[in-house]
Amino acid sequence: MTHDVAALREELMAMAMADHQSSVHANSDDPAEQLAWRRLTARHGDRLSEIMDECGWPTAELVGEEAARAAWLIAQHADRQLDVQRRALHLMQQAVSAGSAGPRELAFLRDRTLVNEGRNQLYGTQIAGVKDGAPVPWPCAEPDRVDELRAEVGIEPFDEYVAKFSTT
């Protein structure tokens, strides 16, 4: 299996690199660029689904830290494939419980999945957009507890995080 793991590691990292290069087009004014982004994330989501069939969640122990993070990024961006996101969330939750994945990434994926389901997020990690230079986060289920929940999983306070998206 060592050869397969090395190939899987390389494949995941290549997918993450393609994602980074294409993500600037996610909200492009050009429909062709948006479509290219959607097609890329759909291909990646399909492949991640196959990987999860073959080996469960690709943990750092299995594929290395960088490739495990790449798998998380692919799941995070599989916005039009809720089944893939939900499955990744479930497998990643098991990996976090077993101590083989990080709670911070899990929190981001949980919020992303909740928002894609039309529900309020828990950790305040998802930003709907920027209006008049100010970031507009998706609604949170428990706004009074958001910083407490964020601290539990190692995410900086909400105000600090949201300030990163400000254009003013």
PDB file of C-alpha atoms in Angstrom:
ATOM      1  CA  MET A   1       0.000   0.000   0.000  1.00  0.00           C
ATOM      2  CA  THR A   2       3.006   2.348   0.406  1.00  0.00           C
ATOM      3  CA  HIS A   3       3.088   3.162  -3.305  1.00  0.00           C
ATOM      4  CA  ASP A   4      -0.662   3.850  -3.315  1.00  0.00           C
ATOM      5  CA  VAL A   5      -0.357   6.146  -0.292  1.00  0.00           C
ATOM      6  CA  ALA A   6       2.431   8.121  -1.949  1.00  0.00           C
ATOM      7  CA  ALA A   7       0.345   8.468  -5.124  1.00  0.00           C
ATOM      8  CA  LEU A   8      -2.700   9.491  -3.070  1.00  0.00           C
ATOM      9  CA  ARG A   9      -0.634  12.084  -1.189  1.00  0.00           C
ATOM     10  CA  GLU A  10       0.598  13.570  -4.481  1.00  0.00           C
ATOM     11  CA  GLU A  11      -2.894  13.543  -5.984  1.00  0.00           C
ATOM     12  CA  LEU A  12      -4.466  15.322  -2.991  1.00  0.00           C
ATOM     13  CA  MET A  13      -1.747  17.987  -2.969  1.00  0.00           C
ATOM     14  CA  ALA A  14      -2.112  18.538  -6.730  1.00  0.00           C
ATOM     15  CA  MET A  15      -5.876  18.922  -6.286  1.00  0.00           C
ATOM     16  CA  ALA A  16      -5.337  21.500  -3.518  1.00  0.00           C
ATOM     17  CA  MET A  17      -2.899  23.436  -5.714  1.00  0.00           C
ATOM     18  CA  ALA A  18      -5.424  23.499  -8.583  1.00  0.00           C
ATOM     19  CA  ASP A  19      -8.072  24.613  -6.080  1.00  0.00           C
ATOM     20  CA  HIS A  20      -5.904  27.497  -4.839  1.00  0.00           C
ATOM     21  CA  GLN A  21      -5.158  28.626  -8.392  1.00  0.00           C
ATOM     22  CA  SER A  22      -8.811  28.492  -9.452  1.00  0.00           C
ATOM     23  CA  SER A  23     -10.538  29.737  -6.267  1.00  0.00           C
ATOM     24  CA  VAL A  24     -10.048  33.373  -7.296  1.00  0.00           C
ATOM     25  CA  HIS A  25     -12.715  32.668  -9.942  1.00  0.00           C
ATOM     26  CA  ALA A  26     -15.327  31.378  -7.471  1.00  0.00           C
ATOM     27  CA  ASN A  27     -17.115  34.744  -7.371  1.00  0.00           C
ATOM     28  CA  SER A  28     -15.914  36.073 -10.716  1.00  0.00           C
ATOM     29  CA  ASP A  29     -18.092  38.375 -12.799  1.00  0.00           C
ATOM     30  CA  ASP A  30     -17.204  36.156 -15.753  1.00  0.00           C
ATOM     31  CA  PRO A  31     -19.678  33.237 -15.973  1.00  0.00           C
ATOM     32  CA  ALA A  32     -17.091  31.078 -17.779  1.00  0.00           C
ATOM     33  CA  GLU A  33     -14.629  31.490 -14.881  1.00  0.00           C
ATOM     34  CA  GLN A  34     -17.354  30.669 -12.347  1.00  0.00           C
ATOM     35  CA  LEU A  35     -18.303  27.601 -14.351  1.00  0.00           C
ATOM     36  CA  ALA A  36     -14.668  26.451 -14.514  1.00  0.00           C
ATOM     37  CA  TRP A  37     -14.455  26.767 -10.710  1.00  0.00           C
ATOM     38  CA  ARG A  38     -17.691  24.804 -10.225  1.00  0.00           C
ATOM     39  CA  ARG A  39     -16.522  22.062 -12.570  1.00  0.00           C
ATOM     40  CA  LEU A  40     -13.159  21.801 -10.807  1.00  0.00           C
ATOM     41  CA  THR A  41     -14.720  21.557  -7.342  1.00  0.00           C
ATOM     42  CA  ALA A  42     -17.248  18.986  -8.612  1.00  0.00           C
ATOM     43  CA  ARG A  43     -14.466  16.818 -10.109  1.00  0.00           C
ATOM     44  CA  HIS A  44     -12.522  17.103  -6.874  1.00  0.00           C
ATOM     45  CA  GLY A  45     -15.626  16.293  -4.803  1.00  0.00           C
ATOM     46  CA  ASP A  46     -16.267  13.197  -6.909  1.00  0.00           C
ATOM     47  CA  ARG A  47     -12.671  12.059  -6.472  1.00  0.00           C
ATOM     48  CA  LEU A  48     -12.733  12.726  -2.717  1.00  0.00           C
ATOM     49  CA  SER A  49     -15.850  10.561  -2.527  1.00  0.00           C
ATOM     50  CA  GLU A  50     -13.926   7.715  -4.217  1.00  0.00           C
ATOM     51  CA  ILE A  51     -10.994   8.230  -1.824  1.00  0.00           C
ATOM     52  CA  MET A  52     -13.365   8.056   1.171  1.00  0.00           C
ATOM     53  CA  ASP A  53     -14.773   4.790  -0.292  1.00  0.00           C
ATOM     54  CA  GLU A  54     -11.266   3.368  -0.552  1.00  0.00           C
ATOM     55  CA  CYS A  55      -9.671   4.464   2.719  1.00  0.00           C
ATOM     56  CA  GLY A  56     -12.087   6.478   4.845  1.00  0.00           C
ATOM     57  CA  TRP A  57     -10.926   9.947   5.853  1.00  0.00           C
ATOM     58  CA  PRO A  58      -7.377  10.629   4.579  1.00  0.00           C
ATOM     59  CA  THR A  59      -5.745  11.456   7.923  1.00  0.00           C
ATOM     60  CA  ALA A  60      -2.291  12.932   8.468  1.00  0.00           C
ATOM     61  CA  GLU A  61      -1.109   9.502   9.684  1.00  0.00           C
ATOM     62  CA  LEU A  62      -2.147   8.017   6.372  1.00  0.00           C
ATOM     63  CA  VAL A  63      -1.206  10.670   3.802  1.00  0.00           C
ATOM     64  CA  GLY A  64       0.782  13.292   5.736  1.00  0.00           C
ATOM     65  CA  GLU A  65      -0.212  16.660   7.165  1.00  0.00           C
ATOM     66  CA  GLU A  66      -0.263  18.615   3.886  1.00  0.00           C
ATOM     67  CA  ALA A  67      -2.314  16.048   1.969  1.00  0.00           C
ATOM     68  CA  ALA A  68      -4.761  15.658   4.891  1.00  0.00           C
ATOM     69  CA  ARG A  69      -5.273  19.418   4.836  1.00  0.00           C
ATOM     70  CA  ALA A  70      -5.783  19.212   1.062  1.00  0.00           C
ATOM     71  CA  ALA A  71      -8.553  16.634   1.576  1.00  0.00           C
ATOM     72  CA  TRP A  72     -10.220  18.985   4.060  1.00  0.00           C
ATOM     73  CA  LEU A  73      -9.987  21.884   1.571  1.00  0.00           C
ATOM     74  CA  ILE A  74     -11.571  19.763  -1.162  1.00  0.00           C
ATOM     75  CA  ALA A  75     -14.445  18.812   1.169  1.00  0.00           C
ATOM     76  CA  GLN A  76     -14.793  22.442   2.235  1.00  0.00           C
ATOM     77  CA  HIS A  77     -15.205  23.545  -1.390  1.00  0.00           C
ATOM     78  CA  ALA A  78     -17.608  20.747  -2.435  1.00  0.00           C
ATOM     79  CA  ASP A  79     -20.462  23.202  -1.908  1.00  0.00           C
ATOM     80  CA  ARG A  80     -22.731  21.751  -4.579  1.00  0.00           C
ATOM     81  CA  GLN A  81     -22.184  18.192  -3.334  1.00  0.00           C
ATOM     82  CA  LEU A  82     -23.805  18.160   0.091  1.00  0.00           C
ATOM     83  CA  ASP A  83     -23.630  14.366   0.214  1.00  0.00           C
ATOM     84  CA  VAL A  84     -19.829  14.566  -0.126  1.00  0.00           C
ATOM     85  CA  GLN A  85     -19.599  17.319   2.501  1.00  0.00           C
ATOM     86  CA  ARG A  86     -21.824  15.437   4.949  1.00  0.00           C
ATOM     87  CA  ARG A  87     -19.850  12.228   4.495  1.00  0.00           C
ATOM     88  CA  ALA A  88     -16.524  14.043   4.888  1.00  0.00           C
ATOM     89  CA  LEU A  89     -17.898  15.735   8.005  1.00  0.00           C
ATOM     90  CA  HIS A  90     -18.948  12.380   9.461  1.00  0.00           C
ATOM     91  CA  LEU A  91     -15.618  10.679   8.700  1.00  0.00           C
ATOM     92  CA  MET A  92     -13.631  13.683   9.879  1.00  0.00           C
ATOM     93  CA  GLN A  93     -15.647  13.750  13.134  1.00  0.00           C
ATOM     94  CA  GLN A  94     -14.646  10.126  13.734  1.00  0.00           C
ATOM     95  CA  ALA A  95     -11.014  11.004  12.972  1.00  0.00           C
ATOM     96  CA  VAL A  96     -11.118  13.942  15.432  1.00  0.00           C
ATOM     97  CA  SER A  97     -12.631  11.673  18.108  1.00  0.00           C
ATOM     98  CA  ALA A  98      -9.812   9.201  17.484  1.00  0.00           C
ATOM     99  CA  GLY A  99      -7.248  12.014  17.736  1.00  0.00           C
ATOM    100  CA  SER A 100      -6.166  11.718  14.108  1.00  0.00           C
ATOM    101  CA  ALA A 101      -7.652  14.974  12.744  1.00  0.00           C
ATOM    102  CA  GLY A 102      -7.904  18.534  14.030  1.00  0.00           C
ATOM    103  CA  PRO A 103     -11.013  20.060  15.608  1.00  0.00           C
ATOM    104  CA  ARG A 104     -10.307  23.441  13.978  1.00  0.00           C
ATOM    105  CA  GLU A 105     -10.729  22.160  10.403  1.00  0.00           C
ATOM    106  CA  LEU A 106     -13.733  20.113  11.523  1.00  0.00           C
ATOM    107  CA  ALA A 107     -15.373  23.310  12.859  1.00  0.00           C
ATOM    108  CA  PHE A 108     -14.893  25.045   9.496  1.00  0.00           C
ATOM    109  CA  LEU A 109     -16.350  22.058   7.622  1.00  0.00           C
ATOM    110  CA  ARG A 110     -19.271  21.797  10.057  1.00  0.00           C
ATOM    111  CA  ASP A 111     -20.114  25.494   9.522  1.00  0.00           C
ATOM    112  CA  ARG A 112     -19.761  25.198   5.759  1.00  0.00           C
ATOM    113  CA  THR A 113     -22.067  22.178   5.668  1.00  0.00           C
ATOM    114  CA  LEU A 114     -24.644  23.855   7.944  1.00  0.00           C
ATOM    115  CA  VAL A 115     -24.684  26.977   5.744  1.00  0.00           C
ATOM    116  CA  ASN A 116     -25.069  24.817   2.613  1.00  0.00           C
ATOM    117  CA  GLU A 117     -28.026  23.112   4.302  1.00  0.00           C
ATOM    118  CA  GLY A 118     -29.589  26.543   4.883  1.00  0.00           C
ATOM    119  CA  ARG A 119     -29.010  26.387   8.631  1.00  0.00           C
ATOM    120  CA  ASN A 120     -27.228  28.718  11.068  1.00  0.00           C
ATOM    121  CA  GLN A 121     -23.526  28.075  11.580  1.00  0.00           C
ATOM    122  CA  LEU A 122     -21.998  27.325  14.992  1.00  0.00           C
ATOM    123  CA  TYR A 123     -18.495  28.794  14.860  1.00  0.00           C
ATOM    124  CA  GLY A 124     -18.979  31.869  12.674  1.00  0.00           C
ATOM    125  CA  THR A 125     -16.400  30.770  10.099  1.00  0.00           C
ATOM    126  CA  GLN A 126     -18.482  31.387   6.968  1.00  0.00           C
ATOM    127  CA  ILE A 127     -18.743  34.850   5.456  1.00  0.00           C
ATOM    128  CA  ALA A 128     -21.682  35.482   3.101  1.00  0.00           C
ATOM    129  CA  GLY A 129     -19.954  38.390   1.392  1.00  0.00           C
ATOM    130  CA  VAL A 130     -18.711  41.942   1.858  1.00  0.00           C
ATOM    131  CA  LYS A 131     -21.111  44.892   1.849  1.00  0.00           C
ATOM    132  CA  ASP A 132     -19.737  48.467   1.796  1.00  0.00           C
ATOM    133  CA  GLY A 133     -16.307  47.105   2.745  1.00  0.00           C
ATOM    134  CA  ALA A 134     -17.641  45.245   5.795  1.00  0.00           C
ATOM    135  CA  PRO A 135     -17.787  41.443   5.951  1.00  0.00           C
ATOM    136  CA  VAL A 136     -21.247  39.930   6.391  1.00  0.00           C
ATOM    137  CA  PRO A 137     -21.068  36.588   8.207  1.00  0.00           C
ATOM    138  CA  TRP A 138     -23.788  33.972   7.814  1.00  0.00           C
ATOM    139  CA  PRO A 139     -26.062  33.890  10.877  1.00  0.00           C
ATOM    140  CA  CYS A 140     -24.848  31.957  13.927  1.00  0.00           C
ATOM    141  CA  ALA A 141     -26.988  29.579  15.984  1.00  0.00           C
ATOM    142  CA  GLU A 142     -25.635  30.887  19.296  1.00  0.00           C
ATOM    143  CA  PRO A 143     -24.090  34.327  18.690  1.00  0.00           C
ATOM    144  CA  ASP A 144     -23.490  34.859  22.428  1.00  0.00           C
ATOM    145  CA  ARG A 145     -21.378  31.679  22.638  1.00  0.00           C
ATOM    146  CA  VAL A 146     -19.522  31.950  19.325  1.00  0.00           C
ATOM    147  CA  ASP A 147     -16.162  33.040  20.828  1.00  0.00           C
ATOM    148  CA  GLU A 148     -16.383  30.338  23.507  1.00  0.00           C
ATOM    149  CA  LEU A 149     -17.082  27.685  20.852  1.00  0.00           C
ATOM    150  CA  ARG A 150     -14.276  29.042  18.656  1.00  0.00           C
ATOM    151  CA  ALA A 151     -11.788  28.954  21.555  1.00  0.00           C
ATOM    152  CA  GLU A 152     -12.629  25.289  22.227  1.00  0.00           C
ATOM    153  CA  VAL A 153     -11.400  24.326  18.739  1.00  0.00           C
ATOM    154  CA  GLY A 154      -8.494  26.760  18.448  1.00  0.00           C
ATOM    155  CA  ILE A 155     -10.028  29.467  16.231  1.00  0.00           C
ATOM    156  CA  GLU A 156      -9.238  33.131  16.917  1.00  0.00           C
ATOM    157  CA  PRO A 157     -12.023  35.378  18.310  1.00  0.00           C
ATOM    158  CA  PHE A 158     -14.848  36.177  15.889  1.00  0.00           C
ATOM    159  CA  ASP A 159     -14.083  39.918  15.597  1.00  0.00           C
ATOM    160  CA  GLU A 160     -10.411  39.263  14.743  1.00  0.00           C
ATOM    161  CA  TYR A 161     -11.390  36.668  12.137  1.00  0.00           C
ATOM    162  CA  VAL A 162     -14.070  38.801  10.494  1.00  0.00           C
ATOM    163  CA  ALA A 163     -11.698  41.796  10.331  1.00  0.00           C
ATOM    164  CA  LYS A 164      -9.531  39.796   7.867  1.00  0.00           C
ATOM    165  CA  PHE A 165     -12.342  40.033   5.308  1.00  0.00           C
ATOM    166  CA  SER A 166     -12.770  43.782   5.630  1.00  0.00           C
ATOM    167  CA  THR A 167     -11.935  45.893   2.585  1.00  0.00           C
ATOM    168  CA  THR A 168     -12.165  49.257   4.347  1.00  0.00           C
TER     169      THR A 168
END
